[in-house]
PDB file of N, CA and C in Angstrom:
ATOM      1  N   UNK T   1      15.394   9.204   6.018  1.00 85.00           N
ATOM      2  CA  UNK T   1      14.075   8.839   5.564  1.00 85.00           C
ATOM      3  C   UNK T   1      14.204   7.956   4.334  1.00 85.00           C
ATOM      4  N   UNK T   2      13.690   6.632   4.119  1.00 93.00           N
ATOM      5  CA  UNK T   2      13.553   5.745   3.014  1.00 93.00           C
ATOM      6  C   UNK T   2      12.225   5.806   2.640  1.00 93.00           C
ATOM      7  N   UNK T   3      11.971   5.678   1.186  1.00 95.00           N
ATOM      8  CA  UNK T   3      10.709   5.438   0.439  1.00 95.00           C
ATOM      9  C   UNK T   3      10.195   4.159  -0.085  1.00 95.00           C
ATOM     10  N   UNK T   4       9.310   3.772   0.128  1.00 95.00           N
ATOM     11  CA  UNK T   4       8.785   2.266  -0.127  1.00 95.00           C
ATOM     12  C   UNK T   4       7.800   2.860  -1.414  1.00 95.00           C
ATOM     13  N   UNK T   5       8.120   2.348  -2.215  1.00 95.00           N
ATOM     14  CA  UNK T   5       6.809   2.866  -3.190  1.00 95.00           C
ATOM     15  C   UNK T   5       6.444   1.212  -4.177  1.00 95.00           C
ATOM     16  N   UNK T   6       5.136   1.620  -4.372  1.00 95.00           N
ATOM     17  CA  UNK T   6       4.272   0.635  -4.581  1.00 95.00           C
ATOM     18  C   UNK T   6       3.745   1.054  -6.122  1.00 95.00           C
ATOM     19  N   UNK T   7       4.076   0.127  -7.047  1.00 95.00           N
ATOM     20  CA  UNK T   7       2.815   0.640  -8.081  1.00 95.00           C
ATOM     21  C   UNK T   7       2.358  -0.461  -8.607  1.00 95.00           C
ATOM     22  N   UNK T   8       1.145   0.004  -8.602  1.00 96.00           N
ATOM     23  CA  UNK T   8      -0.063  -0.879  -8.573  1.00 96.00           C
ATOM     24  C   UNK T   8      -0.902  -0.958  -9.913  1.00 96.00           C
ATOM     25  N   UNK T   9      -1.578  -1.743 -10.310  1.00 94.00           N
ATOM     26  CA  UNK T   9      -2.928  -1.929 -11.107  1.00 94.00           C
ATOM     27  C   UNK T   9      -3.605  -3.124 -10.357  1.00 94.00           C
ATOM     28  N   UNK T  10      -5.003  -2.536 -10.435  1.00 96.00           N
ATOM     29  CA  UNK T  10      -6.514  -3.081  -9.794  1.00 96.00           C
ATOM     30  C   UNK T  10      -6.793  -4.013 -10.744  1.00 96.00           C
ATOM     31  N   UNK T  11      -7.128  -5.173 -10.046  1.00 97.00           N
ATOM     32  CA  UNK T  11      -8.058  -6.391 -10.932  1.00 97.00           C
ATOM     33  C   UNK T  11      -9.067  -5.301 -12.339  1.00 97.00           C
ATOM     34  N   UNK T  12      -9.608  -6.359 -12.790  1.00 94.00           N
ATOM     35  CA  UNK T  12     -10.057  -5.760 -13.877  1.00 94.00           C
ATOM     36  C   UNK T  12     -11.484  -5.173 -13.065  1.00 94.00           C
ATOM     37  N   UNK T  13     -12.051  -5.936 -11.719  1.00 95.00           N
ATOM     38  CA  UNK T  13     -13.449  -5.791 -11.640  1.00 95.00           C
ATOM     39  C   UNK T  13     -13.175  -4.999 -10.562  1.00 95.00           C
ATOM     40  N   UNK T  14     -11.962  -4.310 -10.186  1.00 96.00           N
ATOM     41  CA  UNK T  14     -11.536  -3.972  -8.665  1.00 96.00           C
ATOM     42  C   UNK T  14     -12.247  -2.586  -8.907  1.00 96.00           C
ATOM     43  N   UNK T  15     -13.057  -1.913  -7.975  1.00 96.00           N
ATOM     44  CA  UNK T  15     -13.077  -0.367  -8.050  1.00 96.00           C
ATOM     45  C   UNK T  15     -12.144   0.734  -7.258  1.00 96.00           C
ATOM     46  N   UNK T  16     -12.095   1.667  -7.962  1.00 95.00           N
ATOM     47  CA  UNK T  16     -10.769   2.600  -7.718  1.00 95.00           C
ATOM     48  C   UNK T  16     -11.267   3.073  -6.303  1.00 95.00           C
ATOM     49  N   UNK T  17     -12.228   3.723  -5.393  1.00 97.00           N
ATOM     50  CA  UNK T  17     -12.641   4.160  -4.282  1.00 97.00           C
ATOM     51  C   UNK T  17     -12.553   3.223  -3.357  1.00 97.00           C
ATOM     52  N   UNK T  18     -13.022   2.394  -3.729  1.00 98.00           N
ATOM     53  CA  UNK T  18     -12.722   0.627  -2.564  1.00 98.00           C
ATOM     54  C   UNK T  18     -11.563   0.365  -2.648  1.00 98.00           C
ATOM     55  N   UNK T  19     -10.440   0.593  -3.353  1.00 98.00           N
ATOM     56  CA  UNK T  19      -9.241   0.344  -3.135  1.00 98.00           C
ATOM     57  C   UNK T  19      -8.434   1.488  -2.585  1.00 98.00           C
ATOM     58  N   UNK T  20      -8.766   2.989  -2.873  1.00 98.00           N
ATOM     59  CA  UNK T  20      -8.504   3.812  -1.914  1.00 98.00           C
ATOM     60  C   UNK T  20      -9.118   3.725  -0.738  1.00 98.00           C
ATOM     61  N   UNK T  21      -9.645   3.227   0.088  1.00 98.00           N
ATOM     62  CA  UNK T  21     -10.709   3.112   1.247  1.00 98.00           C
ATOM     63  C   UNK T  21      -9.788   1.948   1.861  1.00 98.00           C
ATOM     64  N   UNK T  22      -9.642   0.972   0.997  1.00 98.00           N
ATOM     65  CA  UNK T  22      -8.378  -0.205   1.503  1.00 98.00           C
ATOM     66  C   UNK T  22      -7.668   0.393   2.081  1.00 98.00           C
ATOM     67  N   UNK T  23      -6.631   0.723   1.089  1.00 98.00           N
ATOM     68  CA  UNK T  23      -5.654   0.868   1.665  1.00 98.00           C
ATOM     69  C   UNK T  23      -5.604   2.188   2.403  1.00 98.00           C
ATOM     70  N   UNK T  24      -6.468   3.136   2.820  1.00 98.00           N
ATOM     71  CA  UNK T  24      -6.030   4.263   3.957  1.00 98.00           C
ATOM     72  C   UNK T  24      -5.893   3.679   5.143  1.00 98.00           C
ATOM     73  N   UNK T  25      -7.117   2.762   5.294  1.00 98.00           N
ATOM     74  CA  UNK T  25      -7.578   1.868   6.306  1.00 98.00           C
ATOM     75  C   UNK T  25      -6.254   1.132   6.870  1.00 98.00           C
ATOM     76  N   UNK T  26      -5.759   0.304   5.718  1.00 98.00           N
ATOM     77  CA  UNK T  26      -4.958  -0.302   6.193  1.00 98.00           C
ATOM     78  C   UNK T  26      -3.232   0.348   6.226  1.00 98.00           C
ATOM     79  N   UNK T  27      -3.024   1.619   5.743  1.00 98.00           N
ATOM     80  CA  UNK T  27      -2.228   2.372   6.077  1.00 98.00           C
ATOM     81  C   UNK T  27      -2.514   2.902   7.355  1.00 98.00           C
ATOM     82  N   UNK T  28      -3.274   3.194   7.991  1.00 98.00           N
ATOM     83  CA  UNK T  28      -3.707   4.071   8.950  1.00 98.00           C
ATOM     84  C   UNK T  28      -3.050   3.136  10.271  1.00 98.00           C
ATOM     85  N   UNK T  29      -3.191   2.392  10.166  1.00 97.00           N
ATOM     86  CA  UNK T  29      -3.221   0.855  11.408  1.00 97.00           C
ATOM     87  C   UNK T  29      -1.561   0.524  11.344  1.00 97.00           C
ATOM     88  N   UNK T  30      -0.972   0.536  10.266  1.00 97.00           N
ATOM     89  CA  UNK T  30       0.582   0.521  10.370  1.00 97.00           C
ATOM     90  C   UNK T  30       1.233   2.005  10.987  1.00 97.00           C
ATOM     91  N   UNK T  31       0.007   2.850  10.546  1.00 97.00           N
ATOM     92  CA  UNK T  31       0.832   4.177  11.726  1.00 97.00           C
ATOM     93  C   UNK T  31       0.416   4.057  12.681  1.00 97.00           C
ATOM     94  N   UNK T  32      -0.821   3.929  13.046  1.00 97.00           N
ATOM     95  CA  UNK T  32      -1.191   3.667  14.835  1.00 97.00           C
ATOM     96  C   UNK T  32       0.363   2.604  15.100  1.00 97.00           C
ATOM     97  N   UNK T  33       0.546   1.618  14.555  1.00 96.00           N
ATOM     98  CA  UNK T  33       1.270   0.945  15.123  1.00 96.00           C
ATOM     99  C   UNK T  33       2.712   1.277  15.034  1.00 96.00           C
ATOM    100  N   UNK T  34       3.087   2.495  14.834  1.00 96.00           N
ATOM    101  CA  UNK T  34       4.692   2.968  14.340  1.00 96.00           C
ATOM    102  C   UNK T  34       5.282   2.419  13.812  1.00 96.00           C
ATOM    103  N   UNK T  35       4.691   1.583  12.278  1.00 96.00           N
ATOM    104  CA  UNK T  35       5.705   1.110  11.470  1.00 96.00           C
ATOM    105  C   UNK T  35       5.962   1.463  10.503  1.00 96.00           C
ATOM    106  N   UNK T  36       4.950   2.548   9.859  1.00 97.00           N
ATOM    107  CA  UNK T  36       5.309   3.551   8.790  1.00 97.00           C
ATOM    108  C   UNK T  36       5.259   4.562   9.453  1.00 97.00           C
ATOM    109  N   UNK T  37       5.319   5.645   8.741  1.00 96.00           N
ATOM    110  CA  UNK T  37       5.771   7.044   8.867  1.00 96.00           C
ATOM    111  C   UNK T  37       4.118   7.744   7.599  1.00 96.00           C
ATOM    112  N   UNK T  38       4.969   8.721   7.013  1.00 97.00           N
ATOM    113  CA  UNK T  38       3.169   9.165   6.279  1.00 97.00           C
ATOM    114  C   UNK T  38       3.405   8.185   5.030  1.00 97.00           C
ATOM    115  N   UNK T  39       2.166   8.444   4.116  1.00 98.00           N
ATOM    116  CA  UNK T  39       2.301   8.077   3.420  1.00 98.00           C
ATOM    117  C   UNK T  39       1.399   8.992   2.189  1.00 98.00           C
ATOM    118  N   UNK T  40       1.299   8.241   0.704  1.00 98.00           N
ATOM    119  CA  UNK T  40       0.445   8.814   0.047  1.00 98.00           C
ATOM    120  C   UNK T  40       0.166   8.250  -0.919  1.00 98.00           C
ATOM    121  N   UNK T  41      -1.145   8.246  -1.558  1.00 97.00           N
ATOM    122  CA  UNK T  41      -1.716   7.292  -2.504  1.00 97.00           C
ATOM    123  C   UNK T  41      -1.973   8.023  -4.288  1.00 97.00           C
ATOM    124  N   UNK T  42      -1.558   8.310  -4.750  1.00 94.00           N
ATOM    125  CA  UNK T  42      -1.379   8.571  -6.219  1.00 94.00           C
ATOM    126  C   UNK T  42      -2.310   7.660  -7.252  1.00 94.00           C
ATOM    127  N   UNK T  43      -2.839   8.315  -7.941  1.00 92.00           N
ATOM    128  CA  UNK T  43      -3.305   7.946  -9.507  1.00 92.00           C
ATOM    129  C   UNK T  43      -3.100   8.790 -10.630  1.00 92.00           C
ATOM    130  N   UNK T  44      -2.496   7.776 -11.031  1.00 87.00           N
ATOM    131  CA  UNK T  44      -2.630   7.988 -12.851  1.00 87.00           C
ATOM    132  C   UNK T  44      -3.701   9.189 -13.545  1.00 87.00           C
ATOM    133  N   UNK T  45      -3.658   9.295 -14.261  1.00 80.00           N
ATOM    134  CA  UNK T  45      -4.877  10.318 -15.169  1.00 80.00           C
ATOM    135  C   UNK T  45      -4.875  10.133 -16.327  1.00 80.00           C
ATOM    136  N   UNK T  46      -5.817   9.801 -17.013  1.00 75.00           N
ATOM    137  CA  UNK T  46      -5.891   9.754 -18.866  1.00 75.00           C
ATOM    138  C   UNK T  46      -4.926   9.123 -19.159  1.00 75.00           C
ATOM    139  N   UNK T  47      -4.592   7.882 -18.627  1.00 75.00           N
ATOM    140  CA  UNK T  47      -3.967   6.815 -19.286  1.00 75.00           C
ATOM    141  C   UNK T  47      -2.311   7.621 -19.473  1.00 75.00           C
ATOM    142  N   UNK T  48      -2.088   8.936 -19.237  1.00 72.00           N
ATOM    143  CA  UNK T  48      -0.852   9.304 -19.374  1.00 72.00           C
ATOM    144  C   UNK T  48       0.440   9.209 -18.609  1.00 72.00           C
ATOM    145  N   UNK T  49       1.055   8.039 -19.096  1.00 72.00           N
ATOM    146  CA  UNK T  49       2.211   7.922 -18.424  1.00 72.00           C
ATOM    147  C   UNK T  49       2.560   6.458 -19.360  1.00 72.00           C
ATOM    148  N   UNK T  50       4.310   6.249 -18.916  1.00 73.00           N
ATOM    149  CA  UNK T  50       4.891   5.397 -20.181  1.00 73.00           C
ATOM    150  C   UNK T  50       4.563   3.832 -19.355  1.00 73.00           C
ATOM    151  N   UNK T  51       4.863   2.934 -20.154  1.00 72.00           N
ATOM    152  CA  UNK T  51       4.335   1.353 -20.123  1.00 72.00           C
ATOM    153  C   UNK T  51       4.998   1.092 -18.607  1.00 72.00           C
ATOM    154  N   UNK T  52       6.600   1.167 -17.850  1.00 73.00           N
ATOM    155  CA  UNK T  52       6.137   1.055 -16.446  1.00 73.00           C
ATOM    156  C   UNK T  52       5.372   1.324 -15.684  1.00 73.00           C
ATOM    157  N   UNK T  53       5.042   2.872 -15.688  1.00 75.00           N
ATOM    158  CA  UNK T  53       3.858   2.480 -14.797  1.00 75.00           C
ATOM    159  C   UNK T  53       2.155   2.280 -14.799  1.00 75.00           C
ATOM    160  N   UNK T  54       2.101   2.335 -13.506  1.00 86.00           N
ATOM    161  CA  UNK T  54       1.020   1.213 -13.330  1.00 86.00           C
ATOM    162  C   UNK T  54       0.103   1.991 -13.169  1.00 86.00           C
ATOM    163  N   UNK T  55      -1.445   2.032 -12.532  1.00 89.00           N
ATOM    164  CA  UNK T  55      -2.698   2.884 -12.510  1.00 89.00           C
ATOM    165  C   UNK T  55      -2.388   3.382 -10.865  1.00 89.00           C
ATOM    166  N   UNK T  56      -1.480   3.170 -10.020  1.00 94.00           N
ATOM    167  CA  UNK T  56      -1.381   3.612  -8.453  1.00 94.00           C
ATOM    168  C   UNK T  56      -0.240   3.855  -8.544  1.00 94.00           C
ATOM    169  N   UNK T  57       0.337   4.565  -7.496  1.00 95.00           N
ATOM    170  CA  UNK T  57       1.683   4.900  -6.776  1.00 95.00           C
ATOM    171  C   UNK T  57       1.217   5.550  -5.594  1.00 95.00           C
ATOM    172  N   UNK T  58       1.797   3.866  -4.366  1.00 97.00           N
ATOM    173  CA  UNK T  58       1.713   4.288  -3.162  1.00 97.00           C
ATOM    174  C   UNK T  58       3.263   4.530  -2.712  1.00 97.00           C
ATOM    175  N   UNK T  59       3.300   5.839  -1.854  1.00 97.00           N
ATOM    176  CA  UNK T  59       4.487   6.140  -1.057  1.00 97.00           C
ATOM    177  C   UNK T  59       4.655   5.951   0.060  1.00 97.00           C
ATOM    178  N   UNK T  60       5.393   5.146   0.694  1.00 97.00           N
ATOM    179  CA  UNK T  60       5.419   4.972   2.065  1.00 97.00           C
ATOM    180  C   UNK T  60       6.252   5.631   2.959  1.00 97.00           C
ATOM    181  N   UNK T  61       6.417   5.867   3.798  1.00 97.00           N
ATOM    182  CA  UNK T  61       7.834   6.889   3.865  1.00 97.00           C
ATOM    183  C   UNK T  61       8.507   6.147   5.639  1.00 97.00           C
ATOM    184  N   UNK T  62       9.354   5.651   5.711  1.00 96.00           N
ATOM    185  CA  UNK T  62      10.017   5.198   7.153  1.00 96.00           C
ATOM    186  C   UNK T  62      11.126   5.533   7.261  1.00 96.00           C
ATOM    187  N   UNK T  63      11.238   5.603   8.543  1.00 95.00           N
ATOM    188  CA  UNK T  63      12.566   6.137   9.346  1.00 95.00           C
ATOM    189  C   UNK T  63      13.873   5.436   8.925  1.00 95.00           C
ATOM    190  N   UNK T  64      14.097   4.265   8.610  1.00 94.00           N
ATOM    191  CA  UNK T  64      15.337   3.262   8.747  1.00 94.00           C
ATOM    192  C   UNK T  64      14.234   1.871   8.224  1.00 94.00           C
ATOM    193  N   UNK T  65      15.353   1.153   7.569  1.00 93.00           N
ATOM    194  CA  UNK T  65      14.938  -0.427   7.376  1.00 93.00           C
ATOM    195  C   UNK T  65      14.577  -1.175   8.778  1.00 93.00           C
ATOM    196  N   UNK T  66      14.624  -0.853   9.454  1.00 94.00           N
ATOM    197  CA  UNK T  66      14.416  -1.264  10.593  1.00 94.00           C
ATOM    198  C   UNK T  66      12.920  -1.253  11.044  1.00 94.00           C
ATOM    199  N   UNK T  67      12.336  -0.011  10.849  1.00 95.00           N
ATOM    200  CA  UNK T  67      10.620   0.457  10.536  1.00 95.00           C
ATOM    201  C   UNK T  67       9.872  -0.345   9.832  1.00 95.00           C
ATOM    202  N   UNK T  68      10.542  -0.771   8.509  1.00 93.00           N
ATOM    203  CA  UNK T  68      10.312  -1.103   7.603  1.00 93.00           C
ATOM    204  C   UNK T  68       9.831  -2.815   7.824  1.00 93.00           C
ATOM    205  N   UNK T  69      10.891  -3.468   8.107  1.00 94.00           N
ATOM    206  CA  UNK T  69      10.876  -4.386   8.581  1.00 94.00           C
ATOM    207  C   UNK T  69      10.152  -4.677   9.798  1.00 94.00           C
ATOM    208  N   UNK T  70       9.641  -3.741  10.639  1.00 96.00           N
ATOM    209  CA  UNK T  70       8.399  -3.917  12.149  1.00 96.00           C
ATOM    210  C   UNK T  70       7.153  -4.055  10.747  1.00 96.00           C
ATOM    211  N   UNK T  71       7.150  -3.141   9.873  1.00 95.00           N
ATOM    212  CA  UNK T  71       5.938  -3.093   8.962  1.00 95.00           C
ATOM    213  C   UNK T  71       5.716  -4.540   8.303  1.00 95.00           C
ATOM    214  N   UNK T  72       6.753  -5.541   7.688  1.00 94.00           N
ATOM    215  CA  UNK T  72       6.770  -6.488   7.411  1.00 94.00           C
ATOM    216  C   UNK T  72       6.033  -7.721   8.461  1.00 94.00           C
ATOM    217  N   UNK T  73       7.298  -7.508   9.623  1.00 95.00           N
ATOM    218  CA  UNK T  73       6.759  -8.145  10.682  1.00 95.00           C
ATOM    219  C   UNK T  73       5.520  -8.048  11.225  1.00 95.00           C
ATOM    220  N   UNK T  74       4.769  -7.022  11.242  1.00 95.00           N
ATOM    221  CA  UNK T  74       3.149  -7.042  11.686  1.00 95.00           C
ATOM    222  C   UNK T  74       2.615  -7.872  10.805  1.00 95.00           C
ATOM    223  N   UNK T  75       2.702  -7.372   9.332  1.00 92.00           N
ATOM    224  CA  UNK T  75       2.042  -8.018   8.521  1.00 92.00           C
ATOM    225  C   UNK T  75       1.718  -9.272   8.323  1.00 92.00           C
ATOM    226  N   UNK T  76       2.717 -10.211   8.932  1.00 92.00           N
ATOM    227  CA  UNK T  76       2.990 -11.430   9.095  1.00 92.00           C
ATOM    228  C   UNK T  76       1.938 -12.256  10.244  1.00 92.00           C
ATOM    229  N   UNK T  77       1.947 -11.279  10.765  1.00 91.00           N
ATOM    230  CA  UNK T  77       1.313 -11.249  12.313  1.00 91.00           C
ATOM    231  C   UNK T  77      -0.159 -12.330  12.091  1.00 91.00           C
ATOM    232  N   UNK T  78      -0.802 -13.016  12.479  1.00 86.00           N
ATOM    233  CA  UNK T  78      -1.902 -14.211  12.153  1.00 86.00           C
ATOM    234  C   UNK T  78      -3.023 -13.484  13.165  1.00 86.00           C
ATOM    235  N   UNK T  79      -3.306 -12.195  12.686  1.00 94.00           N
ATOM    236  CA  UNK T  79      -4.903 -11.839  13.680  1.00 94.00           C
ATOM    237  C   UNK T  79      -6.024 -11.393  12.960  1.00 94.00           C
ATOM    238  N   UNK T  80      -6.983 -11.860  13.259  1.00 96.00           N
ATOM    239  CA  UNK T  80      -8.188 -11.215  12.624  1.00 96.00           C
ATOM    240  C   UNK T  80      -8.112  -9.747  11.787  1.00 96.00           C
ATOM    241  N   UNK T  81      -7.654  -8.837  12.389  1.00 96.00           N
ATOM    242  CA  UNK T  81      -8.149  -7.713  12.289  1.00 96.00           C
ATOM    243  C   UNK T  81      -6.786  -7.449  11.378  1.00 96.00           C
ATOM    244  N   UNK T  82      -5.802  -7.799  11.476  1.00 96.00           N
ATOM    245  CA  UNK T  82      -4.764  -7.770  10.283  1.00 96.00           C
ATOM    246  C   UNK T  82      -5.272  -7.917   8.760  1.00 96.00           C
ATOM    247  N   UNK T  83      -5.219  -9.421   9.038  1.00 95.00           N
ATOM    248  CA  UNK T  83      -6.126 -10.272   8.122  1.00 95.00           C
ATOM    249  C   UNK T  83      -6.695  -9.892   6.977  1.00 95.00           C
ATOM    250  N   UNK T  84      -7.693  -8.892   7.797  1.00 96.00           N
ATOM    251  CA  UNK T  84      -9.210  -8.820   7.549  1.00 96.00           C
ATOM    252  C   UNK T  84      -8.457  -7.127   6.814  1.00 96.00           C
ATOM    253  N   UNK T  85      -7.608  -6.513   7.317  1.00 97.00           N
ATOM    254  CA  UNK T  85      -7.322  -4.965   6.363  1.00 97.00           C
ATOM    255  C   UNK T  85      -6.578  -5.066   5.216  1.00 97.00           C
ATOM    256  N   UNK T  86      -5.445  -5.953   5.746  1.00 95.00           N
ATOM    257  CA  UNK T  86      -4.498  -6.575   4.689  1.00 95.00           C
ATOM    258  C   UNK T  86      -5.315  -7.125   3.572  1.00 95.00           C
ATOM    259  N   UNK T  87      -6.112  -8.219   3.607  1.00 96.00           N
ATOM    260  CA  UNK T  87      -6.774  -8.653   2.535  1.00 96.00           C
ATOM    261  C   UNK T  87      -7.739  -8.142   1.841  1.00 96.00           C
ATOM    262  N   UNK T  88      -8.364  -6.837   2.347  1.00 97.00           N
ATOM    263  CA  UNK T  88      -9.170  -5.663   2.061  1.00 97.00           C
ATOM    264  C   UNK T  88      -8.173  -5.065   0.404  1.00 97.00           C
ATOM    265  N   UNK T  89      -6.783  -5.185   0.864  1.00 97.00           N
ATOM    266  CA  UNK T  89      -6.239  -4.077  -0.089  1.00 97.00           C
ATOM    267  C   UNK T  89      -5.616  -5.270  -1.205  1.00 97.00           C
ATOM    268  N   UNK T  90      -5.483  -6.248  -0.882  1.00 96.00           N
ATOM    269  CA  UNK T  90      -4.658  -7.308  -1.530  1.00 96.00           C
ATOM    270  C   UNK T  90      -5.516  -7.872  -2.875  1.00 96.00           C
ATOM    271  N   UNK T  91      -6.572  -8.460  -1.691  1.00 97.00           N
ATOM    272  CA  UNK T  91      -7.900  -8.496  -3.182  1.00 97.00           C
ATOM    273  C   UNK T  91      -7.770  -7.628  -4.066  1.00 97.00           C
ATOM    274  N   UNK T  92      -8.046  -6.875  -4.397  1.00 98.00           N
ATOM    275  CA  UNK T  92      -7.943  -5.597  -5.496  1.00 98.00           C
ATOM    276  C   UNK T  92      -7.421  -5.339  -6.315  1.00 98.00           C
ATOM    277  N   UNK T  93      -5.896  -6.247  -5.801  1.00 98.00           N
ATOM    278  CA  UNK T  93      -4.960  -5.185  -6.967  1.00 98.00           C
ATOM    279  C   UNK T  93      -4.870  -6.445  -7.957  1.00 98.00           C
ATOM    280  N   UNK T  94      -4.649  -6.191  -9.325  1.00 96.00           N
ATOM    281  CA  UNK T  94      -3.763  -7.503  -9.993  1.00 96.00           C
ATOM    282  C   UNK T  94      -2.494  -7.366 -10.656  1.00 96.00           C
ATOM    283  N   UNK T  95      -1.718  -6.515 -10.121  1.00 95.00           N
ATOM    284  CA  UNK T  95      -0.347  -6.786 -10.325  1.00 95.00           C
ATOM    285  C   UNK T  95       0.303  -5.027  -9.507  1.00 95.00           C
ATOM    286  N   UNK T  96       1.307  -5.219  -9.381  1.00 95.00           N
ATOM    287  CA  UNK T  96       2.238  -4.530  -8.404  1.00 95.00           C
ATOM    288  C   UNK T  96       3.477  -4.316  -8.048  1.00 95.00           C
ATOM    289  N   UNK T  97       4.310  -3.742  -8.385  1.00 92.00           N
ATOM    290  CA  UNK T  97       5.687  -3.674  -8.810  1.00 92.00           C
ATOM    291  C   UNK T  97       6.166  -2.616  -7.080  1.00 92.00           C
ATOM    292  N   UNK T  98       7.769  -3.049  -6.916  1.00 92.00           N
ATOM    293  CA  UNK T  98       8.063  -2.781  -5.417  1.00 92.00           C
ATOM    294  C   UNK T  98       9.196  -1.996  -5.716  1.00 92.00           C
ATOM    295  N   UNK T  99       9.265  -0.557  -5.181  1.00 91.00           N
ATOM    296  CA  UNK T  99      10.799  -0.284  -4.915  1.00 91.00           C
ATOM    297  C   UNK T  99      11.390   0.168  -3.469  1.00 91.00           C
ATOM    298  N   UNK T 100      12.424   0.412  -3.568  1.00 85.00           N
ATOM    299  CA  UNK T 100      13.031   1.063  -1.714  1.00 85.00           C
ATOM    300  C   UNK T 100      13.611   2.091  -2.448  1.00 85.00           C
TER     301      UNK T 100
END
């Protein structure tokens, strides 16, 4: 099992529920499509925590780089309905730091 984790901070005007609503949405559609595994969406509280991190920590969780990379590859994918979830969660954030 590998961990993809995401940490995030929201535009200044982004709201925290619309960006959880994003991204379940658009987590949900990479598991219909077996390219993640579970996942989970984390926030911050009372500003407590040191200057790396960020106001989110998403966990992604996949089988092999191989998963990982179908997850990439969809993403890439040029369809409406991609598009349209992907850019749901993308708008939102303004900055975002990546680990494996």
């Amino acid at each position: 099992m590998n961990l993809y984790c995401c940490l995030i901070d929201l535009k200044d005007d982004a709201k925290a529920l619309a960006f959880a609503k994003a991204v379940d949405d658009w987590m949900q559609y990479l598991q219909s499509q077996g390219t993640i595994g579970t996942w989970r969406l984390l926030r911050r509280k009372l500003n407590l925590a040191a200057a790396p991190y960020r106001d989110f920590l998403l966990e992604i969780e996949v089988r092999d780089l191989a998963q990982l990379d179908a997850a990439f590859r969809l993403t890439g994918r040029q369809t409406e309905e991609i598009d349209t979830l992907h850019r749901a969660v993308n708008a939102l954030i303004g900055q975002a730091d990546f680990a494996l």
